[in-house]
Amino acid sequence: MTESSGIIRISDDVVATVAGLAALETPGIAAMSGGISEGWAKRLSGKNAQKGVSVEVGEREAAIDLRVIVHYGVAIHDVCWQLQERVREAVQTMTGLTVVEVNVKVEGVQLPDEEPEEPAANPRVR
């Protein structure tokens, strides 16, 4: 590509969405985590794929941080390794960016009889 062709920039939100959807499709991942700001993991569905994902995007590279909830009984190390590979491949394939790191923080375990909780749209109003 020559300089006169122009510049292509991919927003952080696009990379976060691609990474989040790839993460949710990984076997053993129950949900993305919105953080532990209130002392417990807020579990989120595919509608909020960017939740639990932080990215830094440069002109040619991206770094990704994921916060996840895993299913009880899985080999966490193996699931996280597969998660890193799936996210790296999805982001690199779709964006052309080189993913320099995918960091995973496991913030919870979903027990077999639990369903992921959906956060309330507005807890003050019913």
JSON list of C-alpha atoms in Angstrom, two decimals:
[
{"chain": "A", "resi": 1, "resn": "MET", "atom": "CA", "xyz": [0.00, 0.00, 0.00]},
{"chain": "A", "resi": 2, "resn": "THR", "atom": "CA", "xyz": [1.33, 3.43, -0.87]},
{"chain": "A", "resi": 3, "resn": "GLU", "atom": "CA", "xyz": [1.03, 6.58, 1.18]},
{"chain": "A", "resi": 4, "resn": "SER", "atom": "CA", "xyz": [-1.45, 8.04, -1.31]},
{"chain": "A", "resi": 5, "resn": "SER", "atom": "CA", "xyz": [-3.87, 5.16, -0.70]},
{"chain": "A", "resi": 6, "resn": "GLY", "atom": "CA", "xyz": [-4.93, 6.68, 2.60]},
{"chain": "A", "resi": 7, "resn": "ILE", "atom": "CA", "xyz": [-5.11, 5.39, 6.15]},
{"chain": "A", "resi": 8, "resn": "ILE", "atom": "CA", "xyz": [-7.16, 2.54, 7.56]},
{"chain": "A", "resi": 9, "resn": "ARG", "atom": "CA", "xyz": [-7.96, 2.74, 11.27]},
{"chain": "A", "resi": 10, "resn": "ILE", "atom": "CA", "xyz": [-9.96, 0.16, 13.16]},
{"chain": "A", "resi": 11, "resn": "SER", "atom": "CA", "xyz": [-11.67, 1.41, 16.29]},
{"chain": "A", "resi": 12, "resn": "ASP", "atom": "CA", "xyz": [-11.17, -0.09, 19.73]},
{"chain": "A", "resi": 13, "resn": "ASP", "atom": "CA", "xyz": [-14.90, -0.93, 19.78]},
{"chain": "A", "resi": 14, "resn": "VAL", "atom": "CA", "xyz": [-14.62, -3.05, 16.63]},
{"chain": "A", "resi": 15, "resn": "VAL", "atom": "CA", "xyz": [-11.67, -5.01, 18.00]},
{"chain": "A", "resi": 16, "resn": "ALA", "atom": "CA", "xyz": [-13.42, -5.42, 21.38]},
{"chain": "A", "resi": 17, "resn": "THR", "atom": "CA", "xyz": [-16.57, -6.75, 19.70]},
{"chain": "A", "resi": 18, "resn": "VAL", "atom": "CA", "xyz": [-14.65, -9.26, 17.57]},
{"chain": "A", "resi": 19, "resn": "ALA", "atom": "CA", "xyz": [-12.66, -10.42, 20.61]},
{"chain": "A", "resi": 20, "resn": "GLY", "atom": "CA", "xyz": [-15.75, -10.66, 22.81]},
{"chain": "A", "resi": 21, "resn": "LEU", "atom": "CA", "xyz": [-17.74, -12.71, 20.32]},
{"chain": "A", "resi": 22, "resn": "ALA", "atom": "CA", "xyz": [-14.79, -15.07, 19.74]},
{"chain": "A", "resi": 23, "resn": "ALA", "atom": "CA", "xyz": [-14.47, -15.46, 23.51]},
{"chain": "A", "resi": 24, "resn": "LEU", "atom": "CA", "xyz": [-18.15, -16.30, 23.96]},
{"chain": "A", "resi": 25, "resn": "GLU", "atom": "CA", "xyz": [-17.85, -19.00, 21.27]},
{"chain": "A", "resi": 26, "resn": "THR", "atom": "CA", "xyz": [-15.00, -20.73, 23.14]},
{"chain": "A", "resi": 27, "resn": "PRO", "atom": "CA", "xyz": [-16.03, -24.01, 24.83]},
{"chain": "A", "resi": 28, "resn": "GLY", "atom": "CA", "xyz": [-15.74, -23.73, 28.61]},
{"chain": "A", "resi": 29, "resn": "ILE", "atom": "CA", "xyz": [-16.41, -19.98, 28.70]},
{"chain": "A", "resi": 30, "resn": "ALA", "atom": "CA", "xyz": [-19.75, -19.37, 30.43]},
{"chain": "A", "resi": 31, "resn": "ALA", "atom": "CA", "xyz": [-19.85, -15.58, 30.09]},
{"chain": "A", "resi": 32, "resn": "MET", "atom": "CA", "xyz": [-17.84, -12.39, 29.97]},
{"chain": "A", "resi": 33, "resn": "SER", "atom": "CA", "xyz": [-17.42, -10.54, 33.23]},
{"chain": "A", "resi": 34, "resn": "GLY", "atom": "CA", "xyz": [-18.15, -6.85, 33.62]},
{"chain": "A", "resi": 35, "resn": "GLY", "atom": "CA", "xyz": [-15.69, -6.59, 36.48]},
{"chain": "A", "resi": 36, "resn": "ILE", "atom": "CA", "xyz": [-15.81, -6.95, 40.22]},
{"chain": "A", "resi": 37, "resn": "SER", "atom": "CA", "xyz": [-16.58, -3.33, 40.95]},
{"chain": "A", "resi": 38, "resn": "GLU", "atom": "CA", "xyz": [-19.44, -4.21, 43.31]},
{"chain": "A", "resi": 39, "resn": "GLY", "atom": "CA", "xyz": [-17.83, -7.28, 44.84]},
{"chain": "A", "resi": 40, "resn": "TRP", "atom": "CA", "xyz": [-19.29, -9.84, 42.41]},
{"chain": "A", "resi": 41, "resn": "ALA", "atom": "CA", "xyz": [-18.94, -10.66, 38.74]},
{"chain": "A", "resi": 42, "resn": "LYS", "atom": "CA", "xyz": [-21.64, -9.23, 36.52]},
{"chain": "A", "resi": 43, "resn": "ARG", "atom": "CA", "xyz": [-22.27, -11.82, 33.84]},
{"chain": "A", "resi": 44, "resn": "LEU", "atom": "CA", "xyz": [-23.15, -10.63, 30.41]},
{"chain": "A", "resi": 45, "resn": "SER", "atom": "CA", "xyz": [-24.67, -12.13, 27.30]},
{"chain": "A", "resi": 46, "resn": "GLY", "atom": "CA", "xyz": [-23.65, -11.82, 23.65]},
{"chain": "A", "resi": 47, "resn": "LYS", "atom": "CA", "xyz": [-25.53, -8.51, 23.36]},
{"chain": "A", "resi": 48, "resn": "ASN", "atom": "CA", "xyz": [-22.80, -7.00, 25.49]},
{"chain": "A", "resi": 49, "resn": "ALA", "atom": "CA", "xyz": [-19.82, -8.71, 23.86]},
{"chain": "A", "resi": 50, "resn": "GLN", "atom": "CA", "xyz": [-17.57, -5.70, 24.54]},
{"chain": "A", "resi": 51, "resn": "LYS", "atom": "CA", "xyz": [-18.11, -6.05, 28.28]},
{"chain": "A", "resi": 52, "resn": "GLY", "atom": "CA", "xyz": [-15.22, -7.86, 29.87]},
{"chain": "A", "resi": 53, "resn": "VAL", "atom": "CA", "xyz": [-12.94, -6.81, 27.02]},
{"chain": "A", "resi": 54, "resn": "SER", "atom": "CA", "xyz": [-10.31, -4.07, 27.10]},
{"chain": "A", "resi": 55, "resn": "VAL", "atom": "CA", "xyz": [-8.18, -3.34, 24.06]},
{"chain": "A", "resi": 56, "resn": "GLU", "atom": "CA", "xyz": [-5.36, -1.11, 22.96]},
{"chain": "A", "resi": 57, "resn": "VAL", "atom": "CA", "xyz": [-5.24, -0.65, 19.21]},
{"chain": "A", "resi": 58, "resn": "GLY", "atom": "CA", "xyz": [-2.35, 0.90, 17.33]},
{"chain": "A", "resi": 59, "resn": "GLU", "atom": "CA", "xyz": [-1.83, 1.32, 13.61]},
{"chain": "A", "resi": 60, "resn": "ARG", "atom": "CA", "xyz": [-0.66, -2.28, 13.12]},
{"chain": "A", "resi": 61, "resn": "GLU", "atom": "CA", "xyz": [-0.97, -4.04, 16.48]},
{"chain": "A", "resi": 62, "resn": "ALA", "atom": "CA", "xyz": [-3.52, -4.74, 19.20]},
{"chain": "A", "resi": 63, "resn": "ALA", "atom": "CA", "xyz": [-3.33, -5.91, 22.81]},
{"chain": "A", "resi": 64, "resn": "ILE", "atom": "CA", "xyz": [-6.41, -7.49, 24.39]},
{"chain": "A", "resi": 65, "resn": "ASP", "atom": "CA", "xyz": [-7.44, -8.09, 28.02]},
{"chain": "A", "resi": 66, "resn": "LEU", "atom": "CA", "xyz": [-10.36, -10.43, 28.74]},
{"chain": "A", "resi": 67, "resn": "ARG", "atom": "CA", "xyz": [-12.31, -10.99, 31.97]},
{"chain": "A", "resi": 68, "resn": "VAL", "atom": "CA", "xyz": [-14.30, -14.22, 31.89]},
{"chain": "A", "resi": 69, "resn": "ILE", "atom": "CA", "xyz": [-16.49, -16.65, 33.84]},
{"chain": "A", "resi": 70, "resn": "VAL", "atom": "CA", "xyz": [-15.71, -20.33, 33.18]},
{"chain": "A", "resi": 71, "resn": "HIS", "atom": "CA", "xyz": [-17.94, -23.39, 33.51]},
{"chain": "A", "resi": 72, "resn": "TYR", "atom": "CA", "xyz": [-17.39, -25.49, 36.63]},
{"chain": "A", "resi": 73, "resn": "GLY", "atom": "CA", "xyz": [-15.36, -28.64, 35.99]},
{"chain": "A", "resi": 74, "resn": "VAL", "atom": "CA", "xyz": [-13.31, -27.44, 33.01]},
{"chain": "A", "resi": 75, "resn": "ALA", "atom": "CA", "xyz": [-9.52, -27.41, 32.95]},
{"chain": "A", "resi": 76, "resn": "ILE", "atom": "CA", "xyz": [-9.16, -23.65, 33.35]},
{"chain": "A", "resi": 77, "resn": "HIS", "atom": "CA", "xyz": [-5.61, -23.47, 31.97]},
{"chain": "A", "resi": 78, "resn": "ASP", "atom": "CA", "xyz": [-6.61, -25.37, 28.81]},
{"chain": "A", "resi": 79, "resn": "VAL", "atom": "CA", "xyz": [-9.77, -23.30, 28.28]},
{"chain": "A", "resi": 80, "resn": "CYS", "atom": "CA", "xyz": [-7.82, -20.07, 28.68]},
{"chain": "A", "resi": 81, "resn": "TRP", "atom": "CA", "xyz": [-5.13, -21.20, 26.24]},
{"chain": "A", "resi": 82, "resn": "GLN", "atom": "CA", "xyz": [-7.82, -22.06, 23.66]},
{"chain": "A", "resi": 83, "resn": "LEU", "atom": "CA", "xyz": [-9.51, -18.72, 24.39]},
{"chain": "A", "resi": 84, "resn": "GLN", "atom": "CA", "xyz": [-6.28, -16.84, 23.71]},
{"chain": "A", "resi": 85, "resn": "GLU", "atom": "CA", "xyz": [-5.77, -18.68, 20.41]},
{"chain": "A", "resi": 86, "resn": "ARG", "atom": "CA", "xyz": [-9.38, -18.18, 19.21]},
{"chain": "A", "resi": 87, "resn": "VAL", "atom": "CA", "xyz": [-9.40, -14.49, 20.05]},
{"chain": "A", "resi": 88, "resn": "ARG", "atom": "CA", "xyz": [-5.97, -13.90, 18.46]},
{"chain": "A", "resi": 89, "resn": "GLU", "atom": "CA", "xyz": [-7.03, -15.71, 15.27]},
{"chain": "A", "resi": 90, "resn": "ALA", "atom": "CA", "xyz": [-10.41, -13.95, 15.00]},
{"chain": "A", "resi": 91, "resn": "VAL", "atom": "CA", "xyz": [-8.99, -10.46, 15.51]},
{"chain": "A", "resi": 92, "resn": "GLN", "atom": "CA", "xyz": [-6.04, -11.01, 13.16]},
{"chain": "A", "resi": 93, "resn": "THR", "atom": "CA", "xyz": [-8.24, -12.56, 10.45]},
{"chain": "A", "resi": 94, "resn": "MET", "atom": "CA", "xyz": [-10.95, -9.91, 10.57]},
{"chain": "A", "resi": 95, "resn": "THR", "atom": "CA", "xyz": [-8.85, -6.80, 11.11]},
{"chain": "A", "resi": 96, "resn": "GLY", "atom": "CA", "xyz": [-5.39, -7.57, 9.76]},
{"chain": "A", "resi": 97, "resn": "LEU", "atom": "CA", "xyz": [-3.90, -6.30, 13.01]},
{"chain": "A", "resi": 98, "resn": "THR", "atom": "CA", "xyz": [-1.14, -8.28, 14.70]},
{"chain": "A", "resi": 99, "resn": "VAL", "atom": "CA", "xyz": [-2.29, -9.29, 18.17]},
{"chain": "A", "resi": 100, "resn": "VAL", "atom": "CA", "xyz": [0.73, -8.92, 20.43]},
{"chain": "A", "resi": 101, "resn": "GLU", "atom": "CA", "xyz": [-0.94, -10.28, 23.57]},
{"chain": "A", "resi": 102, "resn": "VAL", "atom": "CA", "xyz": [-4.21, -11.70, 24.85]},
{"chain": "A", "resi": 103, "resn": "ASN", "atom": "CA", "xyz": [-4.37, -11.59, 28.65]},
{"chain": "A", "resi": 104, "resn": "VAL", "atom": "CA", "xyz": [-7.10, -13.56, 30.42]},
{"chain": "A", "resi": 105, "resn": "LYS", "atom": "CA", "xyz": [-8.39, -13.00, 33.95]},
{"chain": "A", "resi": 106, "resn": "VAL", "atom": "CA", "xyz": [-10.80, -15.63, 35.25]},
{"chain": "A", "resi": 107, "resn": "GLU", "atom": "CA", "xyz": [-13.17, -13.82, 37.59]},
{"chain": "A", "resi": 108, "resn": "GLY", "atom": "CA", "xyz": [-15.61, -16.57, 38.41]},
{"chain": "A", "resi": 109, "resn": "VAL", "atom": "CA", "xyz": [-16.91, -20.09, 37.96]},
{"chain": "A", "resi": 110, "resn": "GLN", "atom": "CA", "xyz": [-20.45, -20.84, 36.85]},
{"chain": "A", "resi": 111, "resn": "LEU", "atom": "CA", "xyz": [-21.83, -23.80, 38.77]},
{"chain": "A", "resi": 112, "resn": "PRO", "atom": "CA", "xyz": [-23.89, -26.39, 36.84]},
{"chain": "A", "resi": 113, "resn": "ASP", "atom": "CA", "xyz": [-27.23, -25.30, 38.32]},
{"chain": "A", "resi": 114, "resn": "GLU", "atom": "CA", "xyz": [-26.64, -21.57, 37.79]},
{"chain": "A", "resi": 115, "resn": "GLU", "atom": "CA", "xyz": [-27.66, -19.49, 34.83]},
{"chain": "A", "resi": 116, "resn": "PRO", "atom": "CA", "xyz": [-25.71, -16.36, 33.93]},
{"chain": "A", "resi": 117, "resn": "GLU", "atom": "CA", "xyz": [-27.42, -13.35, 35.44]},
{"chain": "A", "resi": 118, "resn": "GLU", "atom": "CA", "xyz": [-28.51, -10.58, 33.13]},
{"chain": "A", "resi": 119, "resn": "PRO", "atom": "CA", "xyz": [-27.81, -7.13, 34.55]},
{"chain": "A", "resi": 120, "resn": "ALA", "atom": "CA", "xyz": [-30.92, -5.06, 35.14]},
{"chain": "A", "resi": 121, "resn": "ALA", "atom": "CA", "xyz": [-31.45, -2.27, 32.63]},
{"chain": "A", "resi": 122, "resn": "ASN", "atom": "CA", "xyz": [-32.23, 0.22, 35.37]},
{"chain": "A", "resi": 123, "resn": "PRO", "atom": "CA", "xyz": [-32.35, -1.21, 38.89]},
{"chain": "A", "resi": 124, "resn": "ARG", "atom": "CA", "xyz": [-34.04, 1.92, 40.35]},
{"chain": "A", "resi": 125, "resn": "VAL", "atom": "CA", "xyz": [-37.06, 1.83, 38.05]},
{"chain": "A", "resi": 126, "resn": "ARG", "atom": "CA", "xyz": [-39.50, -1.07, 37.70]}
]
